[in-house]
């Protein structure tokens, strides 16, 4: 069993069911051991098939799914996870997250955590955590009964949305910060500063971005259906940036947020 969340994972948001199978399979064959999906992505069956067809032992792979924000009542959490468990069809799910906090905190987080604990007792999931939680929401969740079990807070982080305060608050609370949309919706590829640093190291702007996140002890999720991109992204774990590079990347922060659905919390 993988005991802690692997620091580099494959995302599957906006990847259709058919492409997901091959994307998951190729990533696992390249060395990835962490796959991120969600009930909302409508591709859990394909993620499960990719995992099963990869030839990599199930116990070496960490799979995360998420529960949508209208399913956060205790019984609904379990129902959602029964369905995710059935669709993934890979045995116990490694991690389940609250995808977005209950809008206006209509469902108390303590109730949702009780649902996760029920799911743990039923063998549906091993760990639970949260996504898109602000620092006050995360603090509240950690204080709820069982809240100490929260392993990560997954939220948007890119060079253009460094999200420094939330990263620091999350890490200070002993919770892993996980980055989604790390490339700022492809902006990283075109950014002159990232490209200048990339040129210096003989790598790509995407690799510089991932190495910067890893240097901040942030778990990276990158999505790609292209095995060449998957390999490039995976190799970024070998890249060590110097203090000057990091200072330049830190200066790119503009607070540019892409994920802003109407039900998002007040950041
Ligand atoms: N919790 C949440 O609310 C939430 C929200 C959003 C995302 N997420 C998770 O986080 C994951 C990552 O976010 P994201 O999907 O926005 O990922 P991303 O990695 O920032 O962007 C994915 C896009 O970048 C391209 N790409 C990736 N590597 C590349 C490379 N080396 N060169 C050129 N293009 C490259 C991919 O195209 P190709 O396929 O052509 O490579 C794809 O179109 C998601 O898939 C999902 O699992 C979570």
XYZ file of C-alpha atoms and ligand atoms in Angstrom:
315
model
C 0.000 0.000 0.000
C 1.160 3.530 -0.738
C 1.029 5.182 2.678
C 1.349 8.875 1.817
C 0.097 10.884 -1.112
C 2.697 10.681 -3.932
C 4.097 14.087 -4.816
C 3.450 13.928 -8.579
C 0.088 12.817 -9.953
C -1.807 12.567 -13.220
C -4.996 14.649 -13.484
C -7.992 13.537 -15.547
C -10.298 16.589 -15.550
C -11.830 17.298 -18.992
C -10.396 14.065 -20.387
C -13.111 12.025 -22.073
C -13.779 8.468 -20.992
C -12.121 6.807 -24.003
C -8.884 8.841 -23.820
C -8.707 8.421 -20.049
C -7.995 4.671 -20.228
C -4.882 5.147 -22.376
C -3.784 8.266 -20.534
C -3.869 6.476 -17.159
C -2.233 3.362 -18.586
C 0.649 5.200 -20.237
C 1.268 7.421 -17.197
C 1.465 4.402 -14.898
C 3.816 2.646 -17.306
C 6.054 5.759 -17.295
C 6.304 5.689 -13.501
C 3.365 7.772 -12.230
C 1.786 6.207 -9.144
C -0.911 8.765 -8.355
C -4.090 9.328 -10.394
C -6.633 12.041 -9.641
C -10.270 11.750 -10.703
C -13.690 12.799 -9.382
C -17.289 11.667 -9.600
C -17.917 14.950 -11.439
C -15.398 14.096 -14.202
C -17.550 11.196 -15.328
C -14.509 9.062 -16.132
C -14.051 6.872 -13.034
C -14.803 3.675 -14.990
C -12.031 4.550 -17.450
C -9.587 5.463 -14.682
C -10.259 2.067 -13.089
C -9.766 0.271 -16.412
C -6.494 2.134 -17.005
C -5.279 1.102 -13.551
C -6.272 -2.540 -14.066
C -4.841 -2.726 -17.607
C -1.549 -1.008 -16.720
C 0.164 -4.119 -15.402
C 1.274 -2.163 -12.322
C 0.281 -3.818 -9.013
C -2.802 -2.116 -7.570
C -1.139 -1.697 -4.161
C 1.582 0.488 -5.715
C -0.951 3.026 -7.026
C -2.713 5.883 -5.225
C -6.120 6.828 -6.651
C -8.025 9.902 -5.501
C -11.668 10.638 -6.234
C -13.994 13.406 -5.038
C -17.531 13.866 -3.790
C -19.541 16.679 -5.391
C -20.804 19.551 -3.257
C -24.464 18.482 -3.421
C -23.632 15.076 -1.911
C -22.163 16.157 1.415
C -24.865 14.874 3.807
C -23.626 11.861 5.773
C -25.651 9.233 3.859
C -25.046 10.963 0.512
C -21.269 10.850 1.013
C -21.479 7.095 1.472
C -23.833 6.691 -1.523
C -21.496 8.734 -3.721
C -18.512 6.661 -2.638
C -20.360 3.359 -3.109
C -20.867 4.450 -6.709
C -17.279 5.663 -7.178
C -16.021 2.384 -5.665
C -18.197 0.375 -8.062
C -17.220 2.427 -11.115
C -13.493 2.447 -10.370
C -13.596 -1.272 -9.569
C -10.074 -1.312 -8.100
C -10.896 -2.201 -4.483
C -10.563 0.345 -1.703
C -10.110 3.908 -3.002
C -6.963 5.487 -1.552
C -8.330 8.996 -1.022
C -11.702 10.747 -1.268
C -12.013 14.526 -1.154
C -14.824 16.999 -0.617
C -14.616 18.464 -4.150
C -15.895 21.926 -3.111
C -17.046 22.998 0.347
C -20.779 22.969 1.022
C -22.017 26.302 -0.413
C -22.696 28.722 2.497
C -21.725 25.840 4.841
C -25.292 24.504 4.600
C -23.972 21.019 5.433
C -21.681 21.170 8.469
C -18.252 19.737 7.659
C -18.521 17.499 10.762
C -21.430 15.698 9.088
C -19.456 15.160 5.868
C -16.474 13.822 7.832
C -18.802 11.394 9.631
C -19.824 10.180 6.156
C -16.171 9.674 5.195
C -15.600 7.724 8.410
C -18.600 5.503 7.579
C -17.076 4.927 4.136
C -13.746 4.027 5.745
C -15.455 1.485 8.032
C -17.167 -0.051 4.989
C -13.806 -0.414 3.221
C -14.747 2.008 0.434
C -11.890 4.458 1.090
C -8.620 4.544 3.034
C -8.121 8.285 3.544
C -10.127 11.484 3.141
C -9.401 15.140 2.594
C -10.728 18.369 1.140
C -10.440 20.517 -1.949
C -11.010 24.215 -2.509
C -11.113 24.904 1.224
C -10.094 28.364 2.436
C -7.858 28.505 5.528
C -10.803 29.182 7.927
C -12.811 26.313 6.398
C -9.812 23.997 6.690
C -9.278 24.989 10.333
C -12.937 24.288 11.064
C -12.705 20.904 9.321
C -9.602 19.922 11.292
C -11.393 20.733 14.577
C -14.426 18.567 13.719
C -14.502 15.030 15.190
C -12.252 12.896 12.984
C -10.974 16.016 11.194
C -7.387 15.165 12.107
C -7.655 12.487 9.386
C -7.614 15.111 6.592
C -4.534 14.402 4.465
C -4.664 17.154 1.860
C -6.282 20.376 0.701
C -6.296 20.464 -3.110
C -6.636 23.892 -4.724
C -5.530 25.982 -7.693
C -1.860 26.977 -7.657
C 0.192 28.194 -10.598
C 2.997 30.730 -11.065
C 0.214 33.259 -11.766
C -1.800 32.281 -8.664
C 0.862 31.387 -6.100
C -1.823 31.226 -3.385
C 0.972 31.760 -0.869
C -1.191 32.451 2.190
C -3.351 29.383 1.693
C -0.333 27.162 0.962
C 1.377 28.372 4.153
C -1.783 28.018 6.256
C -2.436 24.513 4.906
C 1.130 23.353 5.494
C 1.272 24.954 8.952
C -1.826 22.968 9.891
C 0.074 19.784 8.983
C -1.946 19.156 5.811
C -0.387 18.556 2.370
C -1.140 21.241 -0.205
C -1.972 19.798 -3.642
C -1.903 21.999 -6.762
C -4.385 21.772 -9.591
C -4.317 23.715 -12.900
C -0.576 24.270 -12.331
C 0.042 25.586 -15.833
C -2.466 28.430 -15.456
C -4.566 27.078 -18.326
C -1.514 26.760 -20.629
C -0.231 30.274 -19.910
C 3.001 28.812 -18.484
C 4.109 27.517 -21.902
C 4.182 31.071 -23.310
C 5.492 32.960 -20.302
C 8.836 34.706 -21.118
C 10.276 34.375 -17.581
C 9.503 30.652 -17.341
C 10.932 30.143 -20.823
C 14.096 32.060 -19.960
C 14.639 29.866 -16.875
C 13.782 26.781 -18.923
C 16.386 27.722 -21.548
C 19.040 28.133 -18.862
C 18.416 24.570 -17.608
C 17.746 23.024 -21.038
C 14.175 22.082 -20.089
C 10.630 23.330 -20.805
C 8.485 26.002 -19.131
C 6.091 23.280 -17.904
C 8.998 21.496 -16.202
C 10.131 24.726 -14.547
C 6.586 25.262 -13.250
C 6.330 21.778 -11.763
C 9.830 21.990 -10.211
C 8.873 25.321 -8.595
C 5.774 23.721 -7.037
C 7.752 20.701 -5.832
C 10.352 23.057 -4.286
C 7.497 24.444 -2.142
C 6.596 20.914 -0.953
C 3.362 21.024 -2.960
C 1.905 17.875 -4.518
C 1.559 18.445 -8.282
C -1.314 17.272 -10.471
C -0.708 17.597 -14.174
C -3.092 16.315 -16.819
C -1.945 15.064 -20.178
C -3.204 12.511 -22.645
C 0.029 12.732 -24.626
C 2.681 10.225 -23.457
C 5.481 12.576 -24.564
C 4.096 15.380 -22.418
C 3.550 12.906 -19.577
C 7.225 11.918 -19.755
C 8.413 15.540 -19.883
C 6.205 16.432 -16.923
C 7.359 13.407 -14.915
C 11.014 14.285 -15.546
C 10.522 17.706 -13.925
C 11.036 15.935 -10.594
C 14.759 15.790 -11.432
C 15.036 19.539 -12.020
C 16.513 21.653 -9.205
C 15.910 25.376 -9.479
C 18.256 27.877 -7.857
C 17.269 30.740 -5.542
C 17.405 33.238 -8.411
C 14.983 31.151 -10.526
C 12.592 30.804 -7.601
C 12.655 34.516 -6.901
C 11.784 35.244 -10.546
C 8.914 32.736 -10.567
C 7.597 34.060 -7.250
C 7.386 37.505 -8.872
C 4.922 36.196 -11.525
C 2.088 35.944 -8.995
C -0.894 38.058 -10.078
C -3.638 36.228 -8.220
C -5.015 35.050 -11.590
C -7.691 32.473 -10.735
C -9.269 30.207 -13.377
C -11.491 27.977 -11.262
C -14.256 30.287 -10.083
C -17.639 28.552 -10.228
C -20.611 30.366 -8.674
C -20.602 28.012 -5.661
C -16.912 28.674 -4.795
C -16.107 29.899 -1.290
C -15.068 33.517 -0.738
C -11.313 33.306 -1.193
N -10.216 19.936 -7.157
C -10.606 20.682 -8.156
O -11.561 21.475 -8.060
C -9.862 20.590 -9.442
C -10.055 21.570 -10.447
C -9.319 21.460 -11.625
C -8.428 20.407 -11.803
N -8.287 19.451 -10.816
C -7.364 18.300 -10.982
O -6.077 18.773 -11.290
C -5.629 18.210 -12.527
C -4.657 19.162 -13.218
O -5.323 20.338 -13.670
P -5.506 20.598 -15.244
O -6.219 19.440 -15.860
O -6.040 21.956 -15.448
O -4.009 20.415 -15.683
P -2.843 21.149 -16.343
O -1.776 20.141 -16.242
O -2.586 22.523 -15.796
O -3.344 21.347 -17.851
C -3.684 20.280 -18.668
C -3.500 20.717 -20.119
O -2.114 21.040 -20.337
C -1.600 20.319 -21.441
N -0.243 19.885 -21.103
C 0.144 19.170 -20.014
N 1.489 18.987 -20.030
C 1.949 19.594 -21.147
C 3.236 19.736 -21.713
N 4.314 19.228 -21.130
N 3.348 20.432 -22.888
C 2.252 20.953 -23.493
N 1.004 20.843 -22.999
C 0.853 20.168 -21.841
C -2.523 19.144 -21.655
O -2.601 18.824 -23.029
P -2.118 17.374 -23.613
O -3.149 16.377 -23.153
O -2.117 17.594 -25.078
O -0.747 17.107 -23.063
C -3.860 19.659 -21.122
O -4.562 20.294 -22.161
C -6.967 17.962 -13.264
O -6.815 17.129 -14.372
C -7.790 17.394 -12.143
O -7.442 16.042 -11.912
C -8.963 19.563 -9.649
